[in-house]
Amino acid sequence: MATAEAAHHDEHHGHPTGILRWITTTNHKDIGTLYLCFSLTMFMVGGLMALVIRAELFQPGLQIVDPHFFNQMTTMHALAMIFGAVMPGFVGFANWMIPMMIGAPDMALPRLNNWSFWILPFAFTMLLASLFTVGGGPAAGWTLYAPLSIQGGMSVDMTIFAVHMMGVSSILGAINVIVTIFNMRAPGMTLLKMPLFVWTWLITAFLLIAVMPVLAGVVTMLLTDRHFGTAFFNPAGGGDPVMFQHIFWFFGHPEVYILILPAFGIISEIIPTFSRKPLFGYTAMVLATAGIAFLSFIVWAHHMFTVGMPLAGELFFMYSTMLIAVPTGVKVFNWVSTMWRGSLTFETPMLFAIAVVFLFTIGGFSGLMLAITPADFQYHDTYFVVAHFHYVLFSGSVMAMMGGAYYWLPKWTGHMYDEKLGKAHFWLNTIFFNITFFPQHFLGLAGMPRRIPDYALQFTEFNVISSIGALGLGLSQLLFVYVVFKCVQGGKKASSEVWEQPLGLEWTVPSPAPYHTFETPPRIS
Amino acid sequence: MLSSRMRTAAANVFSGIAIGLTADVAIAAWGVNLQPPVSPIGHDILELHNLILLICLIIFVVVFSFMFYSLYAHRKSKGHEAAQFTHSTKAEVVWTVIPFLILVGMAIPSTATLIKMEDTSKADLTVKITGYQWKWQYEYLDHGVGFYSTLSTPRAQIEGIAPKGEHYLLEVDKPLVIPTNKKVRFLLTANDVIHAWWIPQFGIKKDAIPGYINEMWTLVETPGTYRGQCAELCGRDHGFMPIVVEAKSPAEFDAWLASQKQGQAKDTVDAAKVWSKDELLAHGEKVYANCVACHGTDGKGVPGAFPAIAGSLVATGPVAAHVGVVMDGKTGTAMQAFKNQLSDLDIAAVVTYQRNALGNNTGDIVQPTQVSSVR
């Protein structure tokens, strides 16, 4: 009955249709869809850049691109993936799911929500356009280390401006999430009853507000160094190149958790559903998330052990970094315990969730190895690091989002996705991912530095394997796009519950979720 | 941006698979762990690495055998009913405390190694290392000997015209030479952007940062040639600034050091002589190797990023201004000051070469004395 009323309601509003609907929308579901489509687009763009990198590294020698263009590709690939694919992707999930999970009719600040999305296409148009400026795109790596970034052309200024815009977008989005969660929960939805996805996003939003201004600050200092005669990072003027890294990583390490905590949230929703068993250790999961967020502020210099710190500094950052293994371990143990003695089935979202737990842990362990300072001197800036952060970012964040997409697509579209193709995508994706990135551990240990367009002959074998894997990994994402597209177009009708007795308010509304949900708040007992 | 090499690339795809996957003994290294160490710190790090990897593997296997057992045994298709427990304080305390204790166990040997690494006192020899885009400078501070070390792999090998040599990309014109079984202290800095000096077999890596002097040390036990490369992105040719170190017995090292001192005396003689145009052009072509990375073998540069020399205002304008740019560089760009890197003869020769080759034909000849007069 509530559905019929909602549908009826919609007609009377007289929404703009076509493109204007999307430009003017203040509806959290529309904006969620926009974010998710944007994220998928940038994922493909960033992926193409990765394929350029892997094509050049397919064999020793320079074959396809100039080293300068290679550096632009490594830089842009990272910027597109981090700021274009993963961050907006999670905001898309937040928009769609947070109001439905806490029983709110919409996000608290709908107009702000519209703006925070529509800044992004402009930011990324500018960032990508910088590739076509005189001298090419930014080539100093996504970390934009001074003084190398001071040498770049106008593309660096465009990148700085684009980073500011993304920062504004993220901060607005984060404010919206916090205000929504604190003010719009349905009666009875106490903080400790919120789904874990909502919790992880709440903590992520605080991280965003804390560190995005720091990034904005450091790139502004870079801008004034480049054009207005300051010397923050120029030793000839009394500045300090290492200060750039300290400020950057004070943003950068919490950023790492901004990229992974919502993924933990998604996994914590999926695993209980397909284990038919409530999440194990809910309170411990919340505390572990908060603990990881706190620690993220005091470990930043582990990204820069090789800059030459005093022994006491190195020891502090080594110990604090190692400590992160404790709350992260708690999470992994709790996921495994959630599955333990459950009644497991293996639909596509569950396959992704299990793979994330397994593969993310590999990335977690290599992270622990990287924390060991003396050994880090060997791993630092090698392919070992590249393998490590792809195991946490791809098989952590990205695969969690894929799992989340399969999990909630029936709710979003009202149709079941094609389970056979979904599983095919999972296996292709996961196998090719490992073919691409596992050998990179060996390359790094054997001594291959990252960010090089050409390499010594002893690194050939694993690079060939990695490049073949990358091609397969890239192509398998076309299948993902096809499955999503097909599911939007039609398919078996999904019930409200979609899965077998899943927990959460989102499963109490029909599929597809009506344009407006929970206009009268539900009561949570 | 996609170069004309695209065409050959397609053909190379097949040979690439062949190179990569056939058992070519000469290059099939399949290295899966750290390179064999040759210094005490290197041994410590390898032990530490193996220990921590082993601990991680054990935990991994234990944790995931629980998960995979569950995936096997607790399936709905086997009719397993879900239990409904939601927490267990005992288990949660255990798996918080045990990992913490394991971490403490890891921290102890790590701390011990780190303390050893950071002790640069009582060195027998000090070498100052300066990073440049894209080469290294080595100075033996107590002996007045110093030189630059650049990639010696021919362009033809990089571009795939000639077959690649055994030490492709890991060979230099003048390696750093150090004595074995002596504590050698390195002082690191850079002239332009941040670089990082790394020899995997020594177990040491540290950033060379403009305005900073970093310290590290090694003690090499076995004579031999050790190879590494720059490990911090430093611009276009970051992948092309290798590091080669020759460790010689102390006696051989002393003999080498003496010969270096003599070699530097010869440079002063060269600078006083008057050179013919052909001699200058021949030498200039060799020195031009310093310029190729940005300005290209053909002198055409990279449009927008690195200016051309062919037909440029600098290379066809006044000689003094041209010499000035080469000597003092151009601030804010990758064009560095070469005055301390190249001898008077080198600078005179390369300027002469640039003005009479690469499509330029000014007829100007620059003598080393002209360079020394503006130093």
Short mmCIF file of C-alpha atoms in Angstrom, two decimals, chain B:
data_model
loop_
_atom_site.label_atom_id
_atom_site.label_comp_id
_atom_site.label_asym_id
_atom_site.label_seq_id
_atom_site.Cartn_x
_atom_site.Cartn_y
_atom_site.Cartn_z
CA MET B 1 52.28 10.81 -27.93
CA LEU B 2 51.98 7.30 -29.24
CA SER B 3 55.23 7.08 -31.09
CA SER B 4 55.93 5.47 -34.40
CA ARG B 5 57.36 2.59 -32.43
CA MET B 6 53.76 1.40 -32.31
CA ARG B 7 54.29 -0.51 -35.54
CA THR B 8 57.22 -2.53 -34.32
CA ALA B 9 55.42 -3.09 -31.03
CA ALA B 10 52.83 -5.31 -32.63
CA ALA B 11 55.53 -7.51 -34.09
CA ASN B 12 57.33 -7.56 -30.77
CA VAL B 13 54.29 -8.86 -28.92
CA PHE B 14 55.00 -12.35 -30.17
CA SER B 15 58.71 -12.24 -29.58
CA GLY B 16 57.87 -10.88 -26.10
CA ILE B 17 55.91 -13.96 -25.23
CA ALA B 18 58.75 -16.01 -26.62
CA ILE B 19 61.34 -14.13 -24.56
CA GLY B 20 59.23 -14.30 -21.48
CA LEU B 21 58.00 -17.82 -21.46
CA THR B 22 60.63 -19.98 -23.11
CA ALA B 23 63.41 -21.21 -20.92
CA ASP B 24 66.14 -18.85 -22.07
CA VAL B 25 68.76 -19.74 -19.50
CA ALA B 26 70.72 -16.53 -19.93
CA ILE B 27 67.94 -14.30 -18.67
CA ALA B 28 65.46 -16.59 -17.00
CA ALA B 29 66.05 -15.45 -13.44
CA TRP B 30 62.63 -15.99 -11.87
CA GLY B 31 63.92 -14.29 -8.73
CA VAL B 32 61.24 -14.58 -6.07
CA ASN B 33 63.01 -13.33 -2.98
CA LEU B 34 65.45 -10.61 -1.95
CA GLN B 35 68.80 -10.69 -3.78
CA PRO B 36 71.61 -12.52 -1.91
CA PRO B 37 73.05 -10.03 0.57
CA VAL B 38 76.75 -9.19 0.80
CA SER B 39 76.80 -6.97 3.89
CA PRO B 40 76.04 -7.61 7.59
CA ILE B 41 72.95 -5.40 7.39
CA GLY B 42 71.86 -7.19 4.23
CA HIS B 43 72.05 -10.53 6.07
CA ASP B 44 70.07 -9.16 9.01
CA ILE B 45 67.36 -7.81 6.71
CA LEU B 46 67.07 -11.06 4.79
CA GLU B 47 66.69 -12.98 8.06
CA LEU B 48 64.13 -10.49 9.31
CA HIS B 49 62.23 -10.62 6.03
CA ASN B 50 62.17 -14.41 5.98
CA LEU B 51 61.11 -14.58 9.63
CA ILE B 52 58.23 -12.14 9.24
CA LEU B 53 57.12 -13.71 5.97
CA LEU B 54 57.06 -17.08 7.70
CA ILE B 55 55.03 -15.78 10.65
CA CYS B 56 52.57 -14.13 8.25
CA LEU B 57 52.25 -17.33 6.23
CA ILE B 58 51.57 -19.42 9.32
CA ILE B 59 48.87 -17.04 10.58
CA PHE B 60 47.42 -16.89 7.08
CA VAL B 61 47.20 -20.65 6.76
CA VAL B 62 45.69 -21.06 10.23
CA VAL B 63 43.04 -18.36 9.79
CA PHE B 64 42.02 -19.40 6.32
CA SER B 65 41.94 -23.09 7.07
CA PHE B 66 39.12 -22.18 9.45
CA MET B 67 37.43 -20.20 6.70
CA PHE B 68 37.82 -22.88 4.04
CA TYR B 69 36.67 -25.56 6.44
CA SER B 70 33.60 -23.46 7.06
CA LEU B 71 33.07 -22.94 3.33
CA TYR B 72 33.20 -26.71 2.93
CA ALA B 73 31.34 -27.93 5.98
CA HIS B 74 28.83 -25.20 6.74
CA ARG B 75 27.11 -25.04 3.40
CA LYS B 76 23.39 -24.72 3.03
CA SER B 77 23.51 -27.23 0.16
CA LYS B 78 24.76 -29.82 2.64
CA GLY B 79 21.81 -28.95 4.83
CA HIS B 80 23.83 -27.15 7.50
CA GLU B 81 21.60 -25.14 9.82
CA ALA B 82 22.90 -21.70 10.81
CA ALA B 83 23.86 -21.24 14.44
CA GLN B 84 22.80 -17.85 15.80
CA PHE B 85 25.65 -16.87 18.15
CA THR B 86 26.72 -13.24 17.79
CA HIS B 87 29.79 -12.86 19.95
CA SER B 88 32.19 -14.51 22.32
CA THR B 89 34.09 -12.25 24.64
CA LYS B 90 36.65 -14.94 25.36
CA ALA B 91 37.50 -15.47 21.69
CA GLU B 92 37.63 -11.75 21.02
CA VAL B 93 40.05 -11.11 23.86
CA VAL B 94 42.23 -13.99 22.70
CA TRP B 95 42.48 -12.79 19.12
CA THR B 96 43.28 -9.27 20.24
CA VAL B 97 45.96 -10.23 22.73
CA ILE B 98 47.75 -12.96 20.75
CA PRO B 99 48.36 -10.85 17.64
CA PHE B 100 49.63 -8.08 19.90
CA LEU B 101 52.15 -10.43 21.46
CA ILE B 102 53.26 -11.68 18.04
CA LEU B 103 53.79 -8.07 16.98
CA VAL B 104 55.96 -7.44 20.04
CA GLY B 105 57.96 -10.50 19.02
CA MET B 106 58.45 -9.03 15.55
CA ALA B 107 59.36 -5.59 16.85
CA ILE B 108 62.31 -6.80 18.92
CA PRO B 109 64.62 -8.04 16.10
CA SER B 110 63.42 -5.18 13.87
CA THR B 111 64.45 -2.61 16.44
CA ALA B 112 67.85 -4.24 16.91
CA THR B 113 68.57 -4.18 13.16
CA LEU B 114 67.35 -0.62 12.81
CA ILE B 115 69.65 0.59 15.58
CA LYS B 116 72.62 -1.04 13.79
CA MET B 117 71.63 0.51 10.47
CA GLU B 118 71.47 4.00 11.89
CA ASP B 119 74.93 3.86 13.47
CA THR B 120 77.11 5.58 10.90
CA SER B 121 79.96 6.32 13.32
CA LYS B 122 83.60 5.18 12.96
CA ALA B 123 83.59 4.93 9.16
CA ASP B 124 86.80 4.07 7.30
CA LEU B 125 85.86 5.93 4.14
CA THR B 126 83.29 8.61 3.33
CA VAL B 127 81.76 8.99 -0.12
CA LYS B 128 79.43 11.84 -0.95
CA ILE B 129 76.70 10.90 -3.42
CA THR B 130 74.77 13.57 -5.29
CA GLY B 131 71.74 12.78 -7.43
CA TYR B 132 71.13 14.68 -10.65
CA GLN B 133 68.52 14.32 -13.37
CA TRP B 134 69.63 11.67 -14.43
CA LYS B 135 73.03 10.64 -13.17
CA TRP B 136 75.00 10.20 -9.97
CA GLN B 137 78.04 12.07 -8.74
CA TYR B 138 80.50 10.40 -6.38
CA GLU B 139 83.07 12.34 -4.36
CA TYR B 140 85.71 10.75 -2.12
CA LEU B 141 85.77 13.64 0.33
CA ASP B 142 89.10 12.86 2.00
CA HIS B 143 90.95 12.15 -1.25
CA GLY B 144 89.93 14.93 -3.63
CA VAL B 145 88.65 12.44 -6.17
CA GLY B 146 85.22 12.75 -7.76
CA PHE B 147 83.37 11.84 -10.93
CA TYR B 148 79.94 11.38 -12.51
CA SER B 149 78.38 8.06 -13.30
CA THR B 150 75.82 7.71 -16.11
CA LEU B 151 73.98 4.95 -17.90
CA SER B 152 76.18 3.30 -20.52
CA THR B 153 73.57 1.12 -22.22
CA PRO B 154 73.46 2.27 -25.87
CA ARG B 155 70.24 3.95 -27.07
CA ALA B 156 69.99 1.31 -29.79
CA GLN B 157 69.45 -1.40 -27.16
CA ILE B 158 66.73 0.61 -25.45
CA GLU B 159 64.95 1.28 -28.70
CA GLY B 160 65.13 -2.36 -29.70
CA ILE B 161 67.42 -1.83 -32.69
CA ALA B 162 70.31 -3.77 -31.15
CA PRO B 163 70.10 -6.92 -29.00
CA LYS B 164 70.10 -6.18 -25.28
CA GLY B 165 73.27 -6.91 -23.31
CA GLU B 166 73.51 -8.94 -20.12
CA HIS B 167 73.45 -5.90 -17.84
CA TYR B 168 70.89 -3.96 -19.85
CA LEU B 169 70.01 -0.71 -18.00
CA LEU B 170 72.16 -1.71 -15.03
CA GLU B 171 75.54 -0.59 -16.42
CA VAL B 172 77.36 2.73 -16.12
CA ASP B 173 80.37 4.43 -17.64
CA LYS B 174 82.19 4.86 -14.30
CA PRO B 175 81.10 2.73 -11.35
CA LEU B 176 81.57 3.72 -7.74
CA VAL B 177 84.55 1.83 -6.32
CA ILE B 178 84.76 0.93 -2.64
CA PRO B 179 87.05 -1.29 -0.58
CA THR B 180 85.79 -4.56 0.87
CA ASN B 181 85.58 -5.19 4.61
CA LYS B 182 85.75 -1.49 5.42
CA LYS B 183 82.93 0.54 6.85
CA VAL B 184 81.97 2.97 4.09
CA ARG B 185 79.77 5.90 5.00
CA PHE B 186 77.66 7.53 2.31
CA LEU B 187 76.48 11.13 2.48
CA LEU B 188 73.53 11.68 0.19
CA THR B 189 72.13 14.81 -1.34
CA ALA B 190 70.66 15.93 -4.64
CA ASN B 191 70.98 18.87 -6.93
CA ASP B 192 67.51 19.16 -8.46
CA VAL B 193 64.76 16.78 -7.35
CA ILE B 194 64.59 13.85 -4.95
CA HIS B 195 66.36 10.64 -5.98
CA ALA B 196 67.03 7.48 -3.99
CA TRP B 197 70.26 5.49 -3.93
CA TRP B 198 69.78 1.76 -3.63
CA ILE B 199 71.90 -1.35 -3.96
CA PRO B 200 69.63 -4.30 -3.07
CA GLN B 201 72.50 -6.62 -2.13
CA PHE B 202 73.83 -4.12 0.43
CA GLY B 203 70.40 -3.82 2.04
CA ILE B 204 70.49 -0.04 2.01
CA LYS B 205 68.33 2.56 0.33
CA LYS B 206 67.99 6.23 1.14
CA ASP B 207 66.61 9.33 -0.51
CA ALA B 208 68.95 11.94 -1.93
CA ILE B 209 67.13 15.20 -1.24
CA PRO B 210 68.11 18.71 -2.30
CA GLY B 211 69.05 20.78 0.75
CA TYR B 212 69.51 17.69 2.93
CA ILE B 213 72.46 15.49 3.73
CA ASN B 214 71.37 11.96 4.57
CA GLU B 215 73.68 9.34 5.95
CA MET B 216 73.94 5.59 5.61
CA TRP B 217 76.68 2.99 5.69
CA THR B 218 77.66 -0.40 4.40
CA LEU B 219 80.41 -2.94 4.77
CA VAL B 220 80.79 -5.20 1.76
CA GLU B 221 82.20 -8.63 2.53
CA THR B 222 82.80 -10.03 -0.94
CA PRO B 223 84.59 -8.37 -3.87
CA GLY B 224 82.39 -8.03 -6.93
CA THR B 225 80.15 -5.78 -8.97
CA TYR B 226 76.80 -4.85 -7.48
CA ARG B 227 73.94 -3.20 -9.31
CA GLY B 228 70.93 -1.13 -8.38
CA GLN B 229 69.05 1.88 -9.61
CA CYS B 230 67.37 5.11 -8.59
CA ALA B 231 64.30 4.27 -6.52
CA GLU B 232 62.47 7.60 -6.33
CA LEU B 233 60.56 8.98 -9.31
CA CYS B 234 62.75 11.83 -10.54
CA GLY B 235 61.33 12.71 -13.94
CA ARG B 236 61.54 11.45 -17.47
CA ASP B 237 64.65 9.27 -17.21
CA HIS B 238 64.07 7.95 -13.70
CA GLY B 239 64.33 4.43 -15.11
CA PHE B 240 67.65 5.18 -16.72
CA MET B 241 69.96 6.18 -13.87
CA PRO B 242 71.47 2.95 -12.61
CA ILE B 243 73.94 2.54 -9.78
CA VAL B 244 76.93 0.23 -10.12
CA VAL B 245 79.37 -0.40 -7.30
CA GLU B 246 82.62 -2.31 -7.61
CA ALA B 247 83.90 -3.67 -4.35
CA LYS B 248 87.68 -4.26 -4.52
CA SER B 249 90.12 -5.55 -1.93
CA PRO B 250 91.67 -2.66 0.06
CA ALA B 251 95.00 -2.95 -1.83
CA GLU B 252 93.34 -2.83 -5.25
CA PHE B 253 91.15 0.00 -4.04
CA ASP B 254 94.19 2.07 -3.02
CA ALA B 255 95.79 1.50 -6.42
CA TRP B 256 92.56 2.56 -8.15
CA LEU B 257 92.35 5.69 -6.01
CA ALA B 258 95.90 6.69 -6.93
CA SER B 259 95.19 6.26 -10.66
CA GLN B 260 92.14 8.49 -10.33
CA LYS B 261 94.21 11.27 -8.82
CA GLN B 262 96.53 11.14 -11.84
CA GLY B 263 93.62 11.20 -14.27
CA GLN B 264 92.32 14.44 -12.83
CA ALA B 265 95.67 16.13 -13.40
CA LYS B 266 95.32 15.34 -17.13
CA ASP B 267 92.06 17.34 -17.33
CA THR B 268 93.89 20.58 -16.45
CA VAL B 269 96.37 19.99 -19.28
CA ASP B 270 93.52 19.40 -21.75
CA ALA B 271 91.86 22.63 -20.79
CA ALA B 272 94.88 24.76 -21.70
CA LYS B 273 95.31 23.32 -25.20
CA VAL B 274 93.82 24.85 -28.38
CA TRP B 275 91.60 22.28 -30.13
CA SER B 276 90.65 21.92 -33.79
CA LYS B 277 87.01 22.00 -34.89
CA ASP B 278 87.03 18.30 -35.82
CA GLU B 279 88.51 17.30 -32.47
CA LEU B 280 85.89 19.39 -30.68
CA LEU B 281 83.05 17.95 -32.77
CA ALA B 282 84.21 14.38 -32.19
CA HIS B 283 84.47 14.91 -28.42
CA GLY B 284 81.28 17.00 -28.35
CA GLU B 285 79.26 14.20 -29.86
CA LYS B 286 80.27 11.99 -26.93
CA VAL B 287 79.51 14.69 -24.34
CA TYR B 288 76.12 15.23 -26.00
CA ALA B 289 75.08 11.94 -24.37
CA ASN B 290 74.36 14.14 -21.33
CA CYS B 291 71.72 16.02 -23.34
CA VAL B 292 70.01 13.16 -25.19
CA ALA B 293 67.48 12.31 -22.48
CA CYS B 294 65.62 15.59 -22.97
CA HIS B 295 66.77 17.06 -26.25
CA GLY B 296 66.85 13.78 -28.17
CA THR B 297 69.50 12.20 -30.37
CA ASP B 298 68.26 14.36 -33.23
CA GLY B 299 68.22 17.54 -31.11
CA LYS B 300 64.50 18.00 -31.71
CA GLY B 301 63.52 17.72 -28.01
CA VAL B 302 59.96 16.84 -26.95
CA PRO B 303 57.59 19.55 -28.13
CA GLY B 304 56.08 21.36 -25.17
CA ALA B 305 58.16 19.58 -22.55
CA PHE B 306 61.77 19.87 -23.63
CA PRO B 307 62.90 22.49 -26.19
CA ALA B 308 64.70 21.59 -29.42
CA ILE B 309 68.35 22.44 -29.97
CA ALA B 310 68.05 22.20 -33.73
CA GLY B 311 67.39 25.73 -34.97
CA SER B 312 66.89 27.07 -31.42
CA LEU B 313 67.56 30.70 -30.54
CA VAL B 314 70.11 29.65 -27.94
CA ALA B 315 72.14 27.37 -30.21
CA THR B 316 72.14 29.78 -33.13
CA GLY B 317 72.37 33.03 -31.13
CA PRO B 318 75.31 34.56 -29.26
CA VAL B 319 77.97 32.07 -28.16
CA ALA B 320 78.35 33.53 -24.65
CA ALA B 321 74.64 33.10 -23.90
CA HIS B 322 74.75 29.49 -25.14
CA VAL B 323 77.75 28.68 -22.95
CA GLY B 324 75.93 30.39 -20.07
CA VAL B 325 72.83 28.21 -20.37
CA VAL B 326 74.92 25.04 -20.44
CA MET B 327 77.02 26.15 -17.46
CA ASP B 328 74.34 27.61 -15.23
CA GLY B 329 71.21 25.76 -16.39
CA LYS B 330 67.76 27.23 -16.34
CA THR B 331 66.03 27.44 -12.97
CA GLY B 332 62.61 25.87 -12.63
CA THR B 333 63.23 23.46 -15.49
CA ALA B 334 65.03 20.16 -15.90
CA MET B 335 67.91 22.06 -17.57
CA GLN B 336 70.60 21.78 -14.94
CA ALA B 337 73.85 23.65 -14.36
CA PHE B 338 76.56 21.59 -16.00
CA LYS B 339 79.48 23.72 -14.88
CA ASN B 340 80.43 21.44 -12.03
CA GLN B 341 79.64 18.25 -13.90
CA LEU B 342 81.59 18.83 -17.09
CA SER B 343 85.17 19.95 -17.64
CA ASP B 344 86.02 23.09 -19.62
CA LEU B 345 86.88 20.87 -22.57
CA ASP B 346 83.56 19.01 -22.33
CA ILE B 347 81.53 22.22 -22.27
CA ALA B 348 83.50 23.78 -25.14
CA ALA B 349 83.13 20.63 -27.20
CA VAL B 350 79.43 20.14 -26.60
CA VAL B 351 78.61 23.77 -27.38
CA THR B 352 80.66 23.54 -30.56
CA TYR B 353 78.86 20.33 -31.43
CA GLN B 354 75.41 21.79 -30.82
CA ARG B 355 76.18 24.82 -32.98
CA ASN B 356 77.56 22.77 -35.89
CA ALA B 357 75.48 19.61 -35.86
CA LEU B 358 71.88 18.54 -35.26
CA GLY B 359 70.87 20.71 -38.21
CA ASN B 360 72.68 23.83 -36.94
CA ASN B 361 75.54 25.28 -38.93
CA THR B 362 76.84 28.47 -37.33
CA GLY B 363 80.54 27.68 -37.90
CA ASP B 364 81.36 28.85 -34.35
CA ILE B 365 84.20 27.14 -32.48
CA VAL B 366 84.40 27.36 -28.70
CA GLN B 367 87.72 26.68 -26.98
CA PRO B 368 88.11 25.39 -23.38
CA THR B 369 89.88 28.61 -22.46
CA GLN B 370 86.73 30.58 -23.35
CA VAL B 371 84.83 28.43 -20.88
CA SER B 372 87.38 28.75 -18.11
CA SER B 373 87.38 32.53 -18.49
CA VAL B 374 83.71 32.69 -17.47
CA ARG B 375 83.91 30.19 -14.61
#
